[in-house]
C-alpha positions as a LaTeX table, in Angstrom:
\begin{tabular}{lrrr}
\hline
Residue & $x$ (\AA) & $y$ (\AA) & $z$ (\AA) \\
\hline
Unk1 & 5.36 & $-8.73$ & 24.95 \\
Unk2 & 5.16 & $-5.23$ & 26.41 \\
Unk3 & 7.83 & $-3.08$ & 27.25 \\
Unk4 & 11.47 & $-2.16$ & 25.87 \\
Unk5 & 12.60 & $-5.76$ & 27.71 \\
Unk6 & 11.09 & $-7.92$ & 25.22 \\
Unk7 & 12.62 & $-6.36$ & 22.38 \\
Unk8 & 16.16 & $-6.70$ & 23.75 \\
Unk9 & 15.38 & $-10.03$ & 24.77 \\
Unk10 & 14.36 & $-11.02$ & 21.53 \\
Unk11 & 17.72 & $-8.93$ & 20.09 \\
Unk12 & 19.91 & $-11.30$ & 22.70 \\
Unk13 & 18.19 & $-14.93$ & 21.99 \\
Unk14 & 16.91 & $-15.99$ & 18.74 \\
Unk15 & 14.51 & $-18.68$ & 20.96 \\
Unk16 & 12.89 & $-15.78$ & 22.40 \\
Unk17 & 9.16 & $-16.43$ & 21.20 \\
Unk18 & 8.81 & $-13.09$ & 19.59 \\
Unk19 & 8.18 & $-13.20$ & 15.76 \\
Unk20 & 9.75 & $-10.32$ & 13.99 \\
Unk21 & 7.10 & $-9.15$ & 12.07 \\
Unk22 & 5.37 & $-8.48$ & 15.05 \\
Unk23 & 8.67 & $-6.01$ & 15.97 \\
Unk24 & 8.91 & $-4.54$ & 12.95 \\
Unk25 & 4.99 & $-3.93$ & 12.74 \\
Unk26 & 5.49 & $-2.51$ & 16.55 \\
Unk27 & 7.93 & 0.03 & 15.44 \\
Unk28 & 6.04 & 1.57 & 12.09 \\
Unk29 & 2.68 & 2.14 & 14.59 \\
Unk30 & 4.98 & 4.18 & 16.34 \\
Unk31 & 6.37 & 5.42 & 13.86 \\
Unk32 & 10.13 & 4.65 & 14.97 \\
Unk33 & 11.55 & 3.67 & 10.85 \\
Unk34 & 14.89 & 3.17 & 11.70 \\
Unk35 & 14.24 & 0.20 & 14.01 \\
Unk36 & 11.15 & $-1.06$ & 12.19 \\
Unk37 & 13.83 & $-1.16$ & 9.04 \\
Unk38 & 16.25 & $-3.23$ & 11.46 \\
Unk39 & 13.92 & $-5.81$ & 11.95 \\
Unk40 & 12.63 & $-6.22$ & 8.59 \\
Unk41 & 16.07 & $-7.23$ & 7.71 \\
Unk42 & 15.00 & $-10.24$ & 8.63 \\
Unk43 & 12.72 & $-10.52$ & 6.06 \\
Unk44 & 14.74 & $-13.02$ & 3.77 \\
Unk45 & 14.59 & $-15.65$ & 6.57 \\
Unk46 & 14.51 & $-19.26$ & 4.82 \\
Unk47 & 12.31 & $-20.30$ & 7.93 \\
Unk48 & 9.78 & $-17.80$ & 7.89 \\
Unk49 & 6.41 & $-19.26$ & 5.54 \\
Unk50 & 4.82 & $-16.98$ & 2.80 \\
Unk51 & 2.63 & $-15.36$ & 4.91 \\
Unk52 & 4.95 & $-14.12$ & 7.30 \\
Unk53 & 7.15 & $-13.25$ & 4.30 \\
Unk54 & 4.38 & $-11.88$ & 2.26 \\
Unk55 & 3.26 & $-9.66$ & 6.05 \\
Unk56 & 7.07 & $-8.44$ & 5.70 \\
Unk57 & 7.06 & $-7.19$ & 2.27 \\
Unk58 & 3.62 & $-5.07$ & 2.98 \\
Unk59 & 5.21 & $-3.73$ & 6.20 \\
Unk60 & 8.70 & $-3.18$ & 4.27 \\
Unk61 & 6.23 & $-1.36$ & 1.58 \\
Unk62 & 4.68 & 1.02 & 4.17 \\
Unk63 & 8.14 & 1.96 & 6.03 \\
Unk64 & 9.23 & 2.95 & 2.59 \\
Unk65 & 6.28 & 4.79 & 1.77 \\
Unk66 & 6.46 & 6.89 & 5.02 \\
Unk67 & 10.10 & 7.79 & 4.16 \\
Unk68 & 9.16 & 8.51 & 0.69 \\
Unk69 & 11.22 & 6.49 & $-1.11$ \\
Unk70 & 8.70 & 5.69 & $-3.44$ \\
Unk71 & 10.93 & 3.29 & $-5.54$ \\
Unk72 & 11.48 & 0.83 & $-2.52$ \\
Unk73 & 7.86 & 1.08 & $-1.60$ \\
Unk74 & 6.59 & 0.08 & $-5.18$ \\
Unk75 & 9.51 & $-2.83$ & $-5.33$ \\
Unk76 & 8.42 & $-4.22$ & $-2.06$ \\
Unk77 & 4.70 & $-4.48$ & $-2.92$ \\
Unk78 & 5.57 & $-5.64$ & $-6.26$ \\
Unk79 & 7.52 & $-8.66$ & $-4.16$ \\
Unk80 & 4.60 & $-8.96$ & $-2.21$ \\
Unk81 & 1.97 & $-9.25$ & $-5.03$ \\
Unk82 & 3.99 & $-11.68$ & $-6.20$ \\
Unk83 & 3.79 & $-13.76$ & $-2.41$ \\
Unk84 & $-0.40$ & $-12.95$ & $-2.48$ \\
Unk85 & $-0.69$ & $-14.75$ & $-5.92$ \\
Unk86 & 0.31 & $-17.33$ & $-4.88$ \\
Unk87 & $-1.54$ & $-17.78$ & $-1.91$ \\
Unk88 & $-4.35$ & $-16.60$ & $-3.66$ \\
Unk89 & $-5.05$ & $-14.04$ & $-0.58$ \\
Unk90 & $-7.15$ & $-11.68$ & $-3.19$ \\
Unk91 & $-8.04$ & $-9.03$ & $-0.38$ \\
Unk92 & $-3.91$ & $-8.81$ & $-0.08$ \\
Unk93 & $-3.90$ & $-8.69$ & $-3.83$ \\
Unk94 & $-6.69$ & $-5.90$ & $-4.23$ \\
Unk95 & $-4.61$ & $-3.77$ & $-1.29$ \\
Unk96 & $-1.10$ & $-4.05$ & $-2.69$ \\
Unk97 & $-2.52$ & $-3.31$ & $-5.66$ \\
Unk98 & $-3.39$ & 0.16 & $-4.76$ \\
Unk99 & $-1.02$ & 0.73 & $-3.10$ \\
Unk100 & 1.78 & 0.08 & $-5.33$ \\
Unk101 & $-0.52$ & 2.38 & $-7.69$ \\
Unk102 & $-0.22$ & 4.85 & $-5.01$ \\
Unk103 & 3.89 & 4.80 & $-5.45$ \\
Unk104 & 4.14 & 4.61 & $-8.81$ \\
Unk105 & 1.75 & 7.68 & $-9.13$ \\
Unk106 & 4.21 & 9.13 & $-6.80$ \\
Unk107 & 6.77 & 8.80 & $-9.52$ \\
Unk108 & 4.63 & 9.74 & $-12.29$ \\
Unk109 & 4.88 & 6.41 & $-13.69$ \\
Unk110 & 1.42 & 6.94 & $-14.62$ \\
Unk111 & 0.22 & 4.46 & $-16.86$ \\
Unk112 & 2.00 & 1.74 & $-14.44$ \\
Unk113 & $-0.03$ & 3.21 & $-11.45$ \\
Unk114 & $-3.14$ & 3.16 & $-14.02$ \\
Unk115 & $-2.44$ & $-0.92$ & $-14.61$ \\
Unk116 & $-2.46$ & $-0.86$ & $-10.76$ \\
Unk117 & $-5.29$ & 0.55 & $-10.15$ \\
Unk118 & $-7.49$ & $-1.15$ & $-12.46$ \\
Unk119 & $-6.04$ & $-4.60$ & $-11.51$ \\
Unk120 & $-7.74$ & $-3.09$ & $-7.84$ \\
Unk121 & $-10.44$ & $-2.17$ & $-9.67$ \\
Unk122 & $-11.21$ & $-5.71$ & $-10.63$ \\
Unk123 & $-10.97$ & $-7.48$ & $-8.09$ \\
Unk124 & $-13.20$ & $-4.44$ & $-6.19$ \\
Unk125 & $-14.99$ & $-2.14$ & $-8.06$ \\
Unk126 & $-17.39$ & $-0.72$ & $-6.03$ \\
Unk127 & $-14.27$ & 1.27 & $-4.17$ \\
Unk128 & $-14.97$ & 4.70 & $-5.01$ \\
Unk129 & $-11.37$ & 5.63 & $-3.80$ \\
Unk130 & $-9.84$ & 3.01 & $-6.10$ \\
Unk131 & $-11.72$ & 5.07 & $-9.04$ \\
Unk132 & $-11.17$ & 8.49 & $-8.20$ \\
Unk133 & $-6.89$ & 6.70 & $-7.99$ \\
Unk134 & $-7.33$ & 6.02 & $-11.24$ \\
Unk135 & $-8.90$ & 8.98 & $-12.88$ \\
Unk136 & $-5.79$ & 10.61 & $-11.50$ \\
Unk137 & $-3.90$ & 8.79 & $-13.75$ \\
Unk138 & $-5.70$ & 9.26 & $-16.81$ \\
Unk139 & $-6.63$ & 12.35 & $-19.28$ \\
Unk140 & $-9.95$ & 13.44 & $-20.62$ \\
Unk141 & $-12.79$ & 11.42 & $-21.14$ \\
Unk142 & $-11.27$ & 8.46 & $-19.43$ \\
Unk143 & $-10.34$ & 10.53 & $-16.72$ \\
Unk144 & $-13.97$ & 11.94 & $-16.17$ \\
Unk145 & $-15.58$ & 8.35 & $-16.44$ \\
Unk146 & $-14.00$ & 7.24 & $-14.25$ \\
Unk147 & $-14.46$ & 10.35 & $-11.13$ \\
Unk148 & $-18.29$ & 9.99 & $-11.75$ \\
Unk149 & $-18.00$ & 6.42 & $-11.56$ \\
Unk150 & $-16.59$ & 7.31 & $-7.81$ \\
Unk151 & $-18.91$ & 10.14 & $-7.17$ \\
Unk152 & $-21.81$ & 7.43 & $-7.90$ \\
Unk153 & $-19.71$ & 4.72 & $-5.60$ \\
Unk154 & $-19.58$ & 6.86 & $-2.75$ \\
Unk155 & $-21.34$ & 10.37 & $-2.97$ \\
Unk156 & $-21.02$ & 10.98 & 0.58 \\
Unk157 & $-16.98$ & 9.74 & 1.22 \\
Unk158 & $-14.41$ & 12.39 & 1.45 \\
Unk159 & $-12.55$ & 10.48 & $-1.93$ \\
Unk160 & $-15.92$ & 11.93 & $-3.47$ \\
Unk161 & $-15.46$ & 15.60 & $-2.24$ \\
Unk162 & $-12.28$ & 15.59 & $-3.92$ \\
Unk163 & $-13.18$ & 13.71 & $-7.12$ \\
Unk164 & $-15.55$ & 16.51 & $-7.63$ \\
Unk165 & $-13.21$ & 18.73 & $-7.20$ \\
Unk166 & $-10.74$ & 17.02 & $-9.40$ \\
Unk167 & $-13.38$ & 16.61 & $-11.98$ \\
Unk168 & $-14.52$ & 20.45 & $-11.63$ \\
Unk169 & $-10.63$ & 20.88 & $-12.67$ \\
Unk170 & $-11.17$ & 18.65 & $-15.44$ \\
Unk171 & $-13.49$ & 19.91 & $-17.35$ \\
Unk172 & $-12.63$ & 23.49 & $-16.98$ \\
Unk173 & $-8.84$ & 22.55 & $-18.27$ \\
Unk174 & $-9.65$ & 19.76 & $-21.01$ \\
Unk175 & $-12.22$ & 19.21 & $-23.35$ \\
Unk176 & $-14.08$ & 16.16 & $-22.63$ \\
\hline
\end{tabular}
């Protein structure tokens, strides 16, 4: 399936053995949204099983994301969190997770992203980035708990150069 041909082909007859997940995912590598969007369209598809469904509302998620419409992005994963529990994919579950944290921060919906991240958080806690996500979210004490608890994760990750940072911030602004 290389080349413009196969899309169109795939456009023209609905036999053409091309699934459109694997379009849509084409398109966001690249970094084309509009026609990544066009082919998640078909995401409702009665045929399509959960995992192909649940594949299209993590794709739909990230297209969303890119355009900034944090809103859609957070309402996708949400859908798809919904698709991973019950297929009991808990890697899927940990991702969306954060990543619908990630949106919701976006919107300063911050105790929302918070119950995000910490649902991440359990099911993978030795994530440093998942902690320093968090701290974001909180104030204080909490807040600086939970940036060492990354720093101690993953002292030599970049998520740990900024949780210092962050933290430096922290305790020069609030008292902990």
């Amino acid at each position: 399936h290389e080349g413009s041909g196969w899309e169109a082909a795939a456009a023209l007859d609905p036999d053409y053995r091309v699934r459109w997940i694997d379009v849509a995912s084409f398109y966001l590598q690249r970094k084309q949204l509009a026609p990544c969007l066009q082919w998640l369209k078909r995401i409702l598809s009665p045929d399509d099983d959960p995992a192909t469904l649940l594949a299209g509302r993590y794709i739909a998620g990230l297209a969303a994301f890119r355009c900034a419409t944090m809103e859609r992005a957070a309402q996708e994963w949400e859908a798809g969190l919904a698709l991973a529990e019950g297929l009991s994919d808990s890697a899927m579950l940990r991702h969306l997770s954060e990543m619908q944290g990630r949106a919701l921060f976006a919107l300063g919906r911050l105790p929302e992203a918070a119950a995000r991240f910490r649902r991440a958080i359990g099911l993978d806690g030795e994530d440093a980035g998942l902690w320093r996500q968090l701290a974001r979210c909180l104030t204080g004490a909490e807040a600086a708990d939970c940036y060492r608890t990354s720093l101690r994760l993953g002292p030599g990750l970049w998520a740990s150069v900024q949780a210092r940072e962050e933290l430096i911030a922290l305790e020069r602004t609030q008292p902990l």
